[in-house]
């Protein structure tokens, strides 16, 4: 039997959260009903009051509510609920968490969930699930279920959605995860569809050397998650083959990992290799989402939901300088590997993004802006050639050995 936290604004959505709690109890689990409402009195009796939630974060709830500013109240609860959740986790009082909400409830519920470790069961039923949910999920494994109808009463649709969501969180807490017995040191790698062959060929070489490799998809969230893990101190090496997120950051694409991508390895003093993989492309959504200012550019439809734009020589020159400035901050051994024949699966000769002028602008800017002591290796290969993948893996292993020898 597990104890599942049910978090909600019980002043406006108490009946709905009570329904979910009842469904969980029917499955044989217990619940901890937590009130994060700041309006009228709760519709149902909570197990953890809004006053207790506020106190966990050092907030005076009476002062907060007296100002009658809903936005301020939501922000305050979103700030304090993570502290309460960490306390409950440390005390062994919760085994999973579920919440229902609109904009405010989703902000509070997901703030609570982001405070919990990866692997801890988390389910959010939200009216916001059909839009951009990156700021709600962050780098955590939060399951977001669209509410379809508003979280405003019980009806034939909401009962179905809420019942299935309760079943989902119950199934998650009932699933037994095998304890981790793998004590191999960790390497992280960045990958895209256009660099998959390279990463897939490099991984077995690293595994044969005694490492476990975690692969992150360079879609923005993937890069952020990888950076976060590097900074945690758990990582022995970084196989950063796919730095494409910087093209999106520079040009307003949808897969940016933000301005701090490529900084964690420097701060954490982790040996690395860096490749300008897929810096030939910027990612947008469906074709009609490409901004009008880019009309006339080299556009490639990757699939109905993803449209690519080829980076120009001027943009590549700036990207090379950005990467070099980040790499110049690295303290552990780092190598920059350049596949001179193609930086992606579609930039090889004959491909839609083959542009030697743009590639040369990228390579010259990158190598010309690096510190003099940074190891640079030019390879007469395409990025997905097996020989280049082997070079990436073996160079990273060499850098790890150098780092270990100097420690």
mmCIF file of C-alpha atoms in Angstrom, residues 186-193 195-204 206-207 211-219 221-227 229 235 237-242 245 261:
data_model
loop_
_atom_site.group_PDB
_atom_site.id
_atom_site.type_symbol
_atom_site.label_atom_id
_atom_site.label_comp_id
_atom_site.label_asym_id
_atom_site.label_seq_id
_atom_site.Cartn_x
_atom_site.Cartn_y
_atom_site.Cartn_z
ATOM 1 C CA UNK A 186 28.517 7.490 -16.389
ATOM 2 C CA UNK A 187 29.058 9.255 -19.700
ATOM 3 C CA UNK A 188 26.402 11.532 -21.208
ATOM 4 C CA UNK A 189 25.930 11.971 -24.955
ATOM 5 C CA UNK A 190 23.874 14.366 -27.089
ATOM 6 C CA UNK A 191 22.047 13.008 -30.137
ATOM 7 C CA UNK A 192 19.664 14.072 -32.894
ATOM 8 C CA UNK A 193 18.078 12.105 -35.721
ATOM 9 C CA UNK A 195 23.591 12.255 -35.706
ATOM 10 C CA UNK A 196 22.062 8.969 -34.555
ATOM 11 C CA UNK A 197 24.470 6.768 -36.525
ATOM 12 C CA UNK A 198 27.472 8.504 -35.023
ATOM 13 C CA UNK A 199 26.308 8.199 -31.427
ATOM 14 C CA UNK A 200 25.109 4.624 -31.896
ATOM 15 C CA UNK A 201 28.545 3.636 -33.218
ATOM 16 C CA UNK A 202 30.409 5.446 -30.423
ATOM 17 C CA UNK A 203 28.405 4.009 -27.522
ATOM 18 C CA UNK A 204 29.588 0.365 -27.791
ATOM 19 C CA UNK A 206 32.577 3.442 -24.466
ATOM 20 C CA UNK A 207 30.607 0.551 -22.973
ATOM 21 C CA UNK A 211 31.168 3.008 -18.954
ATOM 22 C CA UNK A 212 27.397 3.363 -18.982
ATOM 23 C CA UNK A 213 26.196 5.915 -21.533
ATOM 24 C CA UNK A 214 23.093 8.066 -21.094
ATOM 25 C CA UNK A 215 21.862 9.587 -24.366
ATOM 26 C CA UNK A 216 19.948 12.879 -24.454
ATOM 27 C CA UNK A 217 17.900 14.103 -27.416
ATOM 28 C CA UNK A 218 19.010 17.627 -28.326
ATOM 29 C CA UNK A 219 15.508 19.086 -28.360
ATOM 30 C CA UNK A 221 14.648 19.897 -22.809
ATOM 31 C CA UNK A 222 17.178 17.153 -23.514
ATOM 32 C CA UNK A 223 20.089 19.562 -23.491
ATOM 33 C CA UNK A 224 18.888 21.156 -20.260
ATOM 34 C CA UNK A 225 18.524 17.750 -18.610
ATOM 35 C CA UNK A 226 22.001 16.725 -19.729
ATOM 36 C CA UNK A 227 23.533 19.972 -18.432
ATOM 37 C CA UNK A 229 23.129 15.953 -14.741
ATOM 38 C CA UNK A 235 29.291 12.273 -14.723
ATOM 39 C CA UNK A 237 32.711 12.285 -19.355
ATOM 40 C CA UNK A 238 30.711 14.238 -21.934
ATOM 41 C CA UNK A 239 30.249 13.063 -25.538
ATOM 42 C CA UNK A 240 28.724 16.300 -26.859
ATOM 43 C CA UNK A 241 28.300 15.364 -30.501
ATOM 44 C CA UNK A 242 25.085 17.331 -31.126
ATOM 45 C CA UNK A 245 20.447 23.646 -29.676
ATOM 46 C CA UNK A 261 24.071 25.204 -22.838
#
